[in-house]
PDB file of C-alpha atoms in Angstrom:
ATOM      1  CA  MET K   1      10.541  14.655  20.786  1.00  0.00           C
ATOM      2  CA  SER K   2      13.362  12.940  18.921  1.00  0.00           C
ATOM      3  CA  ALA K   3      15.943  14.930  17.066  1.00  0.00           C
ATOM      4  CA  VAL K   4      16.023  14.651  13.293  1.00  0.00           C
ATOM      5  CA  THR K   5      19.352  13.487  11.908  1.00  0.00           C
ATOM      6  CA  GLU K   6      20.286  15.445   8.845  1.00  0.00           C
ATOM      7  CA  ALA K   7      22.439  13.992   6.103  1.00  0.00           C
ATOM      8  CA  PRO K   8      25.915  15.491   6.093  1.00  0.00           C
ATOM      9  CA  ALA K   9      26.494  18.170   3.468  1.00  0.00           C
ATOM     10  CA  ARG K  10      28.545  16.972   0.501  1.00  0.00           C
ATOM     11  CA  SER K  11      31.037  19.016  -1.442  1.00  0.00           C
ATOM     12  CA  PRO K  12      30.514  19.612  -5.179  1.00  0.00           C
ATOM     13  CA  ARG K  13      33.416  17.258  -5.843  1.00  0.00           C
ATOM     14  CA  GLN K  14      31.710  14.464  -3.872  1.00  0.00           C
ATOM     15  CA  VAL K  15      28.439  15.029  -5.694  1.00  0.00           C
ATOM     16  CA  VAL K  16      30.119  14.953  -9.105  1.00  0.00           C
ATOM     17  CA  GLY K  17      32.037  11.838  -8.083  1.00  0.00           C
ATOM     18  CA  ALA K  18      28.785  10.136  -7.098  1.00  0.00           C
ATOM     19  CA  TYR K  19      27.187  10.851 -10.478  1.00  0.00           C
ATOM     20  CA  VAL K  20      30.297   9.610 -12.264  1.00  0.00           C
ATOM     21  CA  ALA K  21      30.176   6.443 -10.170  1.00  0.00           C
ATOM     22  CA  LEU K  22      26.593   5.888 -11.357  1.00  0.00           C
ATOM     23  CA  THR K  23      27.914   5.438 -14.893  1.00  0.00           C
ATOM     24  CA  LYS K  24      30.310   2.630 -13.824  1.00  0.00           C
ATOM     25  CA  PRO K  25      33.441   4.021 -15.537  1.00  0.00           C
ATOM     26  CA  ARG K  26      35.397   0.764 -15.278  1.00  0.00           C
ATOM     27  CA  VAL K  27      32.726  -1.046 -17.268  1.00  0.00           C
ATOM     28  CA  ILE K  28      32.759   1.690 -19.910  1.00  0.00           C
ATOM     29  CA  GLU K  29      36.534   1.353 -20.317  1.00  0.00           C
ATOM     30  CA  LEU K  30      36.120  -2.232 -21.478  1.00  0.00           C
ATOM     31  CA  LEU K  31      33.426  -1.239 -23.966  1.00  0.00           C
ATOM     32  CA  LEU K  32      35.646   1.446 -25.496  1.00  0.00           C
ATOM     33  CA  ILE K  33      38.491  -1.037 -25.911  1.00  0.00           C
ATOM     34  CA  THR K  34      36.312  -2.949 -28.378  1.00  0.00           C
ATOM     35  CA  THR K  35      34.892   0.068 -30.207  1.00  0.00           C
ATOM     36  CA  ILE K  36      38.156   1.481 -31.571  1.00  0.00           C
ATOM     37  CA  PRO K  37      39.432  -1.768 -33.165  1.00  0.00           C
ATOM     38  CA  ALA K  38      36.018  -2.262 -34.783  1.00  0.00           C
ATOM     39  CA  MET K  39      36.310   1.187 -36.354  1.00  0.00           C
ATOM     40  CA  LEU K  40      39.871   0.547 -37.514  1.00  0.00           C
ATOM     41  CA  LEU K  41      38.892  -2.771 -39.096  1.00  0.00           C
ATOM     42  CA  ALA K  42      35.875  -1.175 -40.776  1.00  0.00           C
ATOM     43  CA  ALA K  43      38.152   1.458 -42.323  1.00  0.00           C
ATOM     44  CA  ARG K  44      40.984  -1.042 -42.828  1.00  0.00           C
ATOM     45  CA  GLY K  45      43.208   1.715 -41.513  1.00  0.00           C
ATOM     46  CA  LEU K  46      42.762   4.866 -39.504  1.00  0.00           C
ATOM     47  CA  PRO K  47      39.404   6.643 -39.890  1.00  0.00           C
ATOM     48  CA  PRO K  48      39.208  10.388 -39.172  1.00  0.00           C
ATOM     49  CA  LEU K  49      40.261  11.040 -35.582  1.00  0.00           C
ATOM     50  CA  TRP K  50      37.266  13.306 -35.037  1.00  0.00           C
ATOM     51  CA  LEU K  51      34.977  10.412 -35.960  1.00  0.00           C
ATOM     52  CA  ILE K  52      36.704   8.129 -33.468  1.00  0.00           C
ATOM     53  CA  ALA K  53      36.480  10.780 -30.759  1.00  0.00           C
ATOM     54  CA  CYS K  54      32.788  11.483 -31.422  1.00  0.00           C
ATOM     55  CA  THR K  55      31.894   7.794 -31.515  1.00  0.00           C
ATOM     56  CA  LEU K  56      33.696   7.171 -28.238  1.00  0.00           C
ATOM     57  CA  ALA K  57      32.052  10.205 -26.637  1.00  0.00           C
ATOM     58  CA  GLY K  58      28.599   9.180 -27.795  1.00  0.00           C
ATOM     59  CA  GLY K  59      29.209   5.588 -26.777  1.00  0.00           C
ATOM     60  CA  THR K  60      30.371   6.705 -23.357  1.00  0.00           C
ATOM     61  CA  LEU K  61      27.191   8.737 -22.882  1.00  0.00           C
ATOM     62  CA  ALA K  62      25.037   5.778 -23.951  1.00  0.00           C
ATOM     63  CA  ALA K  63      26.858   3.321 -21.699  1.00  0.00           C
ATOM     64  CA  GLY K  64      26.704   5.793 -18.834  1.00  0.00           C
ATOM     65  CA  SER K  65      22.962   6.127 -19.364  1.00  0.00           C
ATOM     66  CA  ALA K  66      22.422   2.369 -19.311  1.00  0.00           C
ATOM     67  CA  ASN K  67      24.554   1.942 -16.204  1.00  0.00           C
ATOM     68  CA  ALA K  68      22.902   4.802 -14.320  1.00  0.00           C
ATOM     69  CA  LEU K  69      19.435   3.440 -15.102  1.00  0.00           C
ATOM     70  CA  ASN K  70      20.620  -0.010 -14.074  1.00  0.00           C
ATOM     71  CA  CYS K  71      21.722   1.411 -10.720  1.00  0.00           C
ATOM     72  CA  TYR K  72      18.273   2.980 -10.326  1.00  0.00           C
ATOM     73  CA  VAL K  73      16.429  -0.270 -11.015  1.00  0.00           C
ATOM     74  CA  ASP K  74      18.820  -2.432  -8.968  1.00  0.00           C
ATOM     75  CA  ALA K  75      19.164  -0.084  -5.979  1.00  0.00           C
ATOM     76  CA  ASP K  76      17.395  -2.593  -3.717  1.00  0.00           C
ATOM     77  CA  ILE K  77      19.741  -5.485  -4.428  1.00  0.00           C
ATOM     78  CA  ASP K  78      22.844  -3.269  -4.636  1.00  0.00           C
ATOM     79  CA  SER K  79      22.300  -2.343  -0.987  1.00  0.00           C
ATOM     80  CA  ILE K  80      22.148  -6.051  -0.055  1.00  0.00           C
ATOM     81  CA  MET K  81      25.246  -7.211  -1.907  1.00  0.00           C
ATOM     82  CA  LYS K  82      28.632  -6.431  -0.394  1.00  0.00           C
ATOM     83  CA  ARG K  83      30.204  -6.034  -3.827  1.00  0.00           C
ATOM     84  CA  THR K  84      27.808  -3.240  -4.765  1.00  0.00           C
ATOM     85  CA  SER K  85      26.993  -1.722  -1.381  1.00  0.00           C
ATOM     86  CA  ALA K  86      29.230   1.298  -2.047  1.00  0.00           C
ATOM     87  CA  ARG K  87      27.290   2.413  -5.127  1.00  0.00           C
ATOM     88  CA  PRO K  88      25.706   5.882  -4.840  1.00  0.00           C
ATOM     89  CA  LEU K  89      22.071   4.780  -4.552  1.00  0.00           C
ATOM     90  CA  ALA K  90      22.937   1.986  -2.129  1.00  0.00           C
ATOM     91  CA  LYS K  91      24.629   4.588   0.110  1.00  0.00           C
ATOM     92  CA  ASP K  92      21.870   7.190  -0.432  1.00  0.00           C
ATOM     93  CA  THR K  93      24.378   9.726  -1.750  1.00  0.00           C
ATOM     94  CA  ILE K  94      22.093  10.518  -4.704  1.00  0.00           C
ATOM     95  CA  PRO K  95      18.270  10.640  -4.621  1.00  0.00           C
ATOM     96  CA  PRO K  96      16.757   7.873  -6.801  1.00  0.00           C
ATOM     97  CA  ARG K  97      14.708  10.418  -8.762  1.00  0.00           C
ATOM     98  CA  ASN K  98      17.865  12.329  -9.654  1.00  0.00           C
ATOM     99  CA  ALA K  99      19.587   9.140 -10.798  1.00  0.00           C
ATOM    100  CA  LEU K 100      16.609   8.296 -13.023  1.00  0.00           C
ATOM    101  CA  ILE K 101      16.573  11.741 -14.615  1.00  0.00           C
ATOM    102  CA  PHE K 102      20.359  11.672 -15.022  1.00  0.00           C
ATOM    103  CA  GLY K 103      20.230   8.333 -16.817  1.00  0.00           C
ATOM    104  CA  ILE K 104      17.412   9.416 -19.148  1.00  0.00           C
ATOM    105  CA  VAL K 105      19.131  12.700 -20.003  1.00  0.00           C
ATOM    106  CA  LEU K 106      22.407  10.913 -20.793  1.00  0.00           C
ATOM    107  CA  GLY K 107      20.530   8.585 -23.142  1.00  0.00           C
ATOM    108  CA  ILE K 108      18.817  11.443 -24.972  1.00  0.00           C
ATOM    109  CA  VAL K 109      22.073  13.378 -25.294  1.00  0.00           C
ATOM    110  CA  SER K 110      23.911  10.283 -26.578  1.00  0.00           C
ATOM    111  CA  PHE K 111      21.289   9.787 -29.304  1.00  0.00           C
ATOM    112  CA  GLY K 112      21.411  13.402 -30.435  1.00  0.00           C
ATOM    113  CA  PHE K 113      25.187  13.594 -30.286  1.00  0.00           C
ATOM    114  CA  LEU K 114      25.756  10.404 -32.290  1.00  0.00           C
ATOM    115  CA  TRP K 115      23.140  11.404 -34.868  1.00  0.00           C
ATOM    116  CA  LEU K 116      24.787  14.781 -35.396  1.00  0.00           C
ATOM    117  CA  THR K 117      28.400  13.591 -35.412  1.00  0.00           C
ATOM    118  CA  THR K 118      28.228  10.072 -36.914  1.00  0.00           C
ATOM    119  CA  ASN K 119      24.935   8.871 -38.432  1.00  0.00           C
ATOM    120  CA  LEU K 120      21.373   7.937 -37.522  1.00  0.00           C
ATOM    121  CA  MET K 121      22.108   4.198 -37.582  1.00  0.00           C
ATOM    122  CA  SER K 122      24.756   4.443 -34.867  1.00  0.00           C
ATOM    123  CA  ALA K 123      22.480   6.665 -32.772  1.00  0.00           C
ATOM    124  CA  VAL K 124      19.592   4.189 -33.054  1.00  0.00           C
ATOM    125  CA  PHE K 125      21.863   1.294 -32.117  1.00  0.00           C
ATOM    126  CA  ALA K 126      23.005   3.195 -29.029  1.00  0.00           C
ATOM    127  CA  VAL K 127      19.450   3.829 -27.831  1.00  0.00           C
ATOM    128  CA  ALA K 128      18.439   0.243 -28.619  1.00  0.00           C
ATOM    129  CA  THR K 129      21.328  -0.939 -26.457  1.00  0.00           C
ATOM    130  CA  ILE K 130      20.174   1.184 -23.523  1.00  0.00           C
ATOM    131  CA  LEU K 131      16.599  -0.061 -23.835  1.00  0.00           C
ATOM    132  CA  PHE K 132      17.687  -3.697 -24.151  1.00  0.00           C
ATOM    133  CA  TYR K 133      19.980  -3.470 -21.139  1.00  0.00           C
ATOM    134  CA  ILE K 134      17.289  -1.981 -18.914  1.00  0.00           C
ATOM    135  CA  PHE K 135      14.048  -3.561 -20.100  1.00  0.00           C
ATOM    136  CA  VAL K 136      15.277  -6.988 -21.211  1.00  0.00           C
ATOM    137  CA  TYR K 137      18.291  -7.719 -19.016  1.00  0.00           C
ATOM    138  CA  THR K 138      17.739  -5.710 -15.825  1.00  0.00           C
ATOM    139  CA  LEU K 139      13.944  -5.872 -15.540  1.00  0.00           C
ATOM    140  CA  VAL K 140      13.221  -9.292 -17.077  1.00  0.00           C
ATOM    141  CA  LEU K 141      16.199 -11.639 -17.175  1.00  0.00           C
ATOM    142  CA  LYS K 142      18.476 -10.750 -14.282  1.00  0.00           C
ATOM    143  CA  ARG K 143      16.222 -11.817 -11.407  1.00  0.00           C
ATOM    144  CA  ARG K 144      14.370 -14.625 -13.185  1.00  0.00           C
ATOM    145  CA  THR K 145      16.785 -16.976 -14.928  1.00  0.00           C
ATOM    146  CA  SER K 146      20.331 -18.289 -14.791  1.00  0.00           C
ATOM    147  CA  GLN K 147      20.446 -17.543 -18.528  1.00  0.00           C
ATOM    148  CA  ASN K 148      20.470 -13.855 -17.581  1.00  0.00           C
ATOM    149  CA  ILE K 149      24.050 -13.042 -18.460  1.00  0.00           C
ATOM    150  CA  ILE K 150      24.054 -15.105 -21.658  1.00  0.00           C
ATOM    151  CA  TRP K 151      21.327 -13.077 -23.352  1.00  0.00           C
ATOM    152  CA  GLY K 152      21.675  -9.931 -21.283  1.00  0.00           C
ATOM    153  CA  GLY K 153      25.321  -9.764 -22.291  1.00  0.00           C
ATOM    154  CA  MET K 154      24.226  -8.811 -25.806  1.00  0.00           C
ATOM    155  CA  ALA K 155      24.145  -5.190 -24.655  1.00  0.00           C
ATOM    156  CA  GLY K 156      27.891  -5.310 -24.052  1.00  0.00           C
ATOM    157  CA  CYS K 157      28.424  -6.544 -27.612  1.00  0.00           C
ATOM    158  CA  MET K 158      26.861  -3.514 -29.258  1.00  0.00           C
ATOM    159  CA  PRO K 159      29.852  -1.108 -29.153  1.00  0.00           C
ATOM    160  CA  VAL K 160      31.482  -2.986 -32.048  1.00  0.00           C
ATOM    161  CA  ILE K 161      28.289  -2.642 -34.084  1.00  0.00           C
ATOM    162  CA  ILE K 162      28.059   1.062 -33.251  1.00  0.00           C
ATOM    163  CA  GLY K 163      31.723   1.588 -34.117  1.00  0.00           C
ATOM    164  CA  TRP K 164      31.449  -0.265 -37.423  1.00  0.00           C
ATOM    165  CA  SER K 165      28.266   1.548 -38.456  1.00  0.00           C
ATOM    166  CA  ALA K 166      29.786   4.913 -37.527  1.00  0.00           C
ATOM    167  CA  VAL K 167      32.508   4.337 -40.135  1.00  0.00           C
ATOM    168  CA  THR K 168      30.557   2.588 -42.887  1.00  0.00           C
ATOM    169  CA  GLY K 169      26.896   3.422 -42.310  1.00  0.00           C
ATOM    170  CA  THR K 170      26.186  -0.308 -42.553  1.00  0.00           C
ATOM    171  CA  VAL K 171      26.636  -3.527 -40.571  1.00  0.00           C
ATOM    172  CA  ALA K 172      28.748  -6.177 -42.339  1.00  0.00           C
ATOM    173  CA  TRP K 173      29.558  -9.731 -41.309  1.00  0.00           C
ATOM    174  CA  PRO K 174      32.928  -8.933 -39.622  1.00  0.00           C
ATOM    175  CA  ALA K 175      31.018  -6.677 -37.198  1.00  0.00           C
ATOM    176  CA  LEU K 176      28.686  -9.558 -36.424  1.00  0.00           C
ATOM    177  CA  VAL K 177      31.661 -11.845 -35.788  1.00  0.00           C
ATOM    178  CA  MET K 178      33.127  -9.315 -33.347  1.00  0.00           C
ATOM    179  CA  PHE K 179      29.689  -9.158 -31.732  1.00  0.00           C
ATOM    180  CA  GLY K 180      29.861 -12.952 -31.401  1.00  0.00           C
ATOM    181  CA  VAL K 181      33.324 -12.853 -29.831  1.00  0.00           C
ATOM    182  CA  ILE K 182      32.103 -10.602 -27.020  1.00  0.00           C
ATOM    183  CA  PHE K 183      28.804 -12.493 -26.753  1.00  0.00           C
ATOM    184  CA  PHE K 184      30.524 -15.828 -26.077  1.00  0.00           C
ATOM    185  CA  TRP K 185      33.285 -14.251 -23.960  1.00  0.00           C
ATOM    186  CA  THR K 186      30.854 -12.563 -21.572  1.00  0.00           C
ATOM    187  CA  PRO K 187      29.427 -15.662 -19.788  1.00  0.00           C
ATOM    188  CA  PRO K 188      32.741 -17.237 -18.681  1.00  0.00           C
ATOM    189  CA  HIS K 189      34.050 -13.807 -17.702  1.00  0.00           C
ATOM    190  CA  THR K 190      30.968 -13.013 -15.619  1.00  0.00           C
ATOM    191  CA  TRP K 191      30.515 -16.500 -14.163  1.00  0.00           C
ATOM    192  CA  ALA K 192      34.047 -16.389 -12.768  1.00  0.00           C
ATOM    193  CA  LEU K 193      33.121 -13.195 -10.926  1.00  0.00           C
ATOM    194  CA  ALA K 194      29.793 -14.674  -9.826  1.00  0.00           C
ATOM    195  CA  MET K 195      31.560 -17.721  -8.365  1.00  0.00           C
ATOM    196  CA  LYS K 196      33.555 -15.382  -6.133  1.00  0.00           C
ATOM    197  CA  PHE K 197      30.424 -13.516  -5.014  1.00  0.00           C
ATOM    198  CA  LYS K 198      28.042 -16.484  -5.057  1.00  0.00           C
ATOM    199  CA  GLU K 199      26.700 -15.782  -1.550  1.00  0.00           C
ATOM    200  CA  ASP K 200      26.137 -12.143  -2.462  1.00  0.00           C
ATOM    201  CA  TYR K 201      23.977 -13.056  -5.435  1.00  0.00           C
ATOM    202  CA  ALA K 202      22.110 -15.707  -3.459  1.00  0.00           C
ATOM    203  CA  ARG K 203      21.338 -13.244  -0.669  1.00  0.00           C
ATOM    204  CA  ALA K 204      19.992 -10.758  -3.231  1.00  0.00           C
ATOM    205  CA  GLY K 205      17.897 -13.418  -4.960  1.00  0.00           C
ATOM    206  CA  VAL K 206      19.728 -13.159  -8.298  1.00  0.00           C
ATOM    207  CA  PRO K 207      19.897 -16.648  -9.913  1.00  0.00           C
ATOM    208  CA  MET K 208      23.341 -16.377 -11.470  1.00  0.00           C
ATOM    209  CA  LEU K 209      24.553 -19.757 -12.712  1.00  0.00           C
ATOM    210  CA  PRO K 210      26.954 -20.323  -9.759  1.00  0.00           C
ATOM    211  CA  VAL K 211      23.980 -19.858  -7.402  1.00  0.00           C
ATOM    212  CA  VAL K 212      21.820 -22.560  -9.011  1.00  0.00           C
ATOM    213  CA  ALA K 213      24.489 -24.981 -10.287  1.00  0.00           C
ATOM    214  CA  THR K 214      27.498 -26.761  -8.826  1.00  0.00           C
ATOM    215  CA  ALA K 215      30.965 -25.307  -9.225  1.00  0.00           C
ATOM    216  CA  GLN K 216      31.897 -28.197 -11.502  1.00  0.00           C
ATOM    217  CA  GLN K 217      28.916 -27.519 -13.761  1.00  0.00           C
ATOM    218  CA  VAL K 218      29.786 -23.825 -13.915  1.00  0.00           C
ATOM    219  CA  THR K 219      33.434 -24.357 -14.796  1.00  0.00           C
ATOM    220  CA  ARG K 220      32.430 -26.890 -17.442  1.00  0.00           C
ATOM    221  CA  GLN K 221      30.323 -24.184 -19.047  1.00  0.00           C
ATOM    222  CA  ILE K 222      33.251 -21.773 -18.718  1.00  0.00           C
ATOM    223  CA  VAL K 223      35.436 -24.197 -20.683  1.00  0.00           C
ATOM    224  CA  ILE K 224      32.804 -24.638 -23.406  1.00  0.00           C
ATOM    225  CA  TYR K 225      32.160 -20.922 -23.859  1.00  0.00           C
ATOM    226  CA  SER K 226      35.882 -20.143 -23.765  1.00  0.00           C
ATOM    227  CA  TRP K 227      36.555 -22.485 -26.656  1.00  0.00           C
ATOM    228  CA  ILE K 228      33.631 -21.099 -28.654  1.00  0.00           C
ATOM    229  CA  THR K 229      35.049 -17.609 -28.082  1.00  0.00           C
ATOM    230  CA  VAL K 230      38.466 -18.649 -29.368  1.00  0.00           C
ATOM    231  CA  VAL K 231      36.983 -20.252 -32.489  1.00  0.00           C
ATOM    232  CA  CYS K 232      34.874 -17.159 -33.089  1.00  0.00           C
ATOM    233  CA  THR K 233      37.940 -14.890 -33.018  1.00  0.00           C
ATOM    234  CA  LEU K 234      39.515 -16.951 -35.797  1.00  0.00           C
ATOM    235  CA  LEU K 235      36.513 -16.388 -38.066  1.00  0.00           C
ATOM    236  CA  LEU K 236      37.961 -12.918 -38.718  1.00  0.00           C
ATOM    237  CA  ALA K 237      40.958 -14.457 -40.528  1.00  0.00           C
ATOM    238  CA  PRO K 238      39.613 -13.695 -44.055  1.00  0.00           C
ATOM    239  CA  VAL K 239      39.588  -9.935 -43.360  1.00  0.00           C
ATOM    240  CA  THR K 240      42.856  -9.759 -41.407  1.00  0.00           C
ATOM    241  CA  SER K 241      46.513 -10.649 -41.901  1.00  0.00           C
ATOM    242  CA  TRP K 242      48.731 -13.152 -40.163  1.00  0.00           C
ATOM    243  CA  ILE K 243      49.389 -10.619 -37.372  1.00  0.00           C
ATOM    244  CA  TYR K 244      45.868 -10.783 -35.987  1.00  0.00           C
ATOM    245  CA  VAL K 245      45.511 -14.506 -36.568  1.00  0.00           C
ATOM    246  CA  ALA K 246      48.727 -15.194 -34.647  1.00  0.00           C
ATOM    247  CA  VAL K 247      47.643 -12.993 -31.734  1.00  0.00           C
ATOM    248  CA  ALA K 248      44.151 -14.525 -31.656  1.00  0.00           C
ATOM    249  CA  ALA K 249      45.458 -18.097 -31.852  1.00  0.00           C
ATOM    250  CA  VAL K 250      48.192 -17.773 -29.203  1.00  0.00           C
ATOM    251  CA  SER K 251      46.146 -15.720 -26.733  1.00  0.00           C
ATOM    252  CA  GLY K 252      43.124 -17.943 -27.370  1.00  0.00           C
ATOM    253  CA  LEU K 253      45.070 -21.093 -26.563  1.00  0.00           C
ATOM    254  CA  TRP K 254      46.354 -19.436 -23.391  1.00  0.00           C
ATOM    255  CA  PHE K 255      42.801 -18.429 -22.420  1.00  0.00           C
ATOM    256  CA  ALA K 256      41.402 -21.903 -23.050  1.00  0.00           C
ATOM    257  CA  VAL K 257      44.192 -23.587 -21.070  1.00  0.00           C
ATOM    258  CA  PHE K 258      43.396 -21.438 -18.036  1.00  0.00           C
ATOM    259  CA  ALA K 259      39.710 -22.338 -18.377  1.00  0.00           C
ATOM    260  CA  HIS K 260      40.646 -26.044 -18.361  1.00  0.00           C
ATOM    261  CA  ARG K 261      42.899 -25.512 -15.349  1.00  0.00           C
ATOM    262  CA  LEU K 262      40.071 -23.839 -13.459  1.00  0.00           C
ATOM    263  CA  HIS K 263      37.734 -26.706 -14.246  1.00  0.00           C
ATOM    264  CA  GLY K 264      40.394 -29.268 -13.322  1.00  0.00           C
ATOM    265  CA  VAL K 265      40.977 -27.709  -9.907  1.00  0.00           C
ATOM    266  CA  VAL K 266      37.243 -27.644  -9.189  1.00  0.00           C
ATOM    267  CA  ARG K 267      36.795 -31.229 -10.336  1.00  0.00           C
ATOM    268  CA  ARG K 268      39.551 -32.346  -7.965  1.00  0.00           C
ATOM    269  CA  GLY K 269      37.931 -30.431  -5.106  1.00  0.00           C
ATOM    270  CA  GLY K 270      40.783 -27.954  -4.765  1.00  0.00           C
ATOM    271  CA  SER K 271      40.721 -24.306  -3.796  1.00  0.00           C
ATOM    272  CA  THR K 272      40.007 -22.018  -6.750  1.00  0.00           C
ATOM    273  CA  ASN K 273      40.942 -18.420  -7.421  1.00  0.00           C
ATOM    274  CA  THR K 274      38.179 -17.502  -9.850  1.00  0.00           C
ATOM    275  CA  MET K 275      39.113 -13.828  -9.764  1.00  0.00           C
ATOM    276  CA  LYS K 276      42.399 -14.730 -11.423  1.00  0.00           C
ATOM    277  CA  PHE K 277      40.448 -16.119 -14.367  1.00  0.00           C
ATOM    278  CA  PHE K 278      38.148 -13.076 -14.299  1.00  0.00           C
ATOM    279  CA  HIS K 279      41.070 -10.651 -14.641  1.00  0.00           C
ATOM    280  CA  LEU K 280      42.785 -12.915 -17.159  1.00  0.00           C
ATOM    281  CA  SER K 281      39.678 -12.886 -19.335  1.00  0.00           C
ATOM    282  CA  ASN K 282      39.826  -9.083 -19.416  1.00  0.00           C
ATOM    283  CA  LEU K 283      43.430  -9.262 -20.553  1.00  0.00           C
ATOM    284  CA  TYR K 284      42.560 -11.852 -23.183  1.00  0.00           C
ATOM    285  CA  LEU K 285      39.829  -9.720 -24.742  1.00  0.00           C
ATOM    286  CA  MET K 286      42.151  -6.722 -24.720  1.00  0.00           C
ATOM    287  CA  LEU K 287      44.874  -8.716 -26.500  1.00  0.00           C
ATOM    288  CA  VAL K 288      42.489  -9.933 -29.195  1.00  0.00           C
ATOM    289  CA  PHE K 289      41.098  -6.482 -29.956  1.00  0.00           C
ATOM    290  CA  CYS K 290      44.487  -4.776 -29.721  1.00  0.00           C
ATOM    291  CA  GLY K 291      45.785  -7.359 -32.183  1.00  0.00           C
ATOM    292  CA  LEU K 292      42.868  -6.477 -34.434  1.00  0.00           C
ATOM    293  CA  ALA K 293      43.651  -2.770 -34.170  1.00  0.00           C
ATOM    294  CA  VAL K 294      47.356  -3.201 -34.927  1.00  0.00           C
ATOM    295  CA  ASP K 295      46.573  -5.479 -37.851  1.00  0.00           C
ATOM    296  CA  ALA K 296      44.159  -2.964 -39.373  1.00  0.00           C
ATOM    297  CA  VAL K 297      46.522  -0.004 -38.993  1.00  0.00           C
ATOM    298  CA  ILE K 298      49.586  -1.808 -40.385  1.00  0.00           C
ATOM    299  CA  GLY K 299      47.488  -2.913 -43.354  1.00  0.00           C
ATOM    300  CA  LEU K 300      49.287  -6.041 -44.500  1.00  0.00           C
ATOM    301  CA  PRO K 301      47.520  -8.113 -47.187  1.00  0.00           C
ATOM    302  CA  VAL K 302      44.564  -9.968 -45.745  1.00  0.00           C
ATOM    303  CA  LEU K 303      44.501 -13.760 -45.772  1.00  0.00           C
ATOM    304  CA  GLY K 304      41.232 -13.829 -47.691  1.00  0.00           C
ATOM    305  CA  TRP K 305      38.927 -16.767 -48.159  1.00  0.00           C
ATOM    306  CA  PRO K 306      40.569 -20.212 -48.525  1.00  0.00           C
ATOM    307  CA  PHE K 307      38.473 -21.014 -51.593  1.00  0.00           C
TER     308      PHE K 307
END
């Protein structure tokens, strides 16, 4: 009769850490970076600090819900990929049923919290984001098409809409432009990462663009989307001052040049460091939205429409 191997007991700190890891805190950080500037621009100054805090808290709960549910659905491929093999469900540190309940509860709490502290519109947007991320991106797009991250990335654009609506109770065109900035930024950012972990995605059967296309084709798309992102950032000029426009133009040119360099190296058959572009793209988005935040708080006269 064989002995049964029992799982080692985990301390409360380890258990809490595992549940926190389910929410993917590093991903949430990037989402929050875009929420605050959207709120500042909506107010054209500093909205009540309690409103900012409540919106960030509710947004964190919603993002944590989406990420935890994503980990539940993708547990099978997370255990195959080296990049994700340390996630709680891949390591069996949390029972799948618990992760599912945790994700659902976070989503319900985020809806109620945002409704009570901001408004119903922001709460509905938060829940819609969770549902889109799980049912459209994770369950439908991710494993079926190389267009997965293009359309699935829309979930990551929603924090600016939630932030704007929390301040104004509406959604105006500047919020949609900010949505577009993140929408077009997401593919080159993610494809750079996917190029690094191409074999991982192939082994898991996820048709990311670098898996189904050549490196030269991927970097060409990175260049195209990078330029569209830069142009999109400049569409906010009528509601900002020269401060934001200068930051967006200079950092955008820098971002586009690095995209061209990446493509040039690949075209010449050289060795590429795609993770450098991946991290640079994070810095670029941070610069653009920090420039937006500073511009809104300083409150210089906006450039307005050129006609």
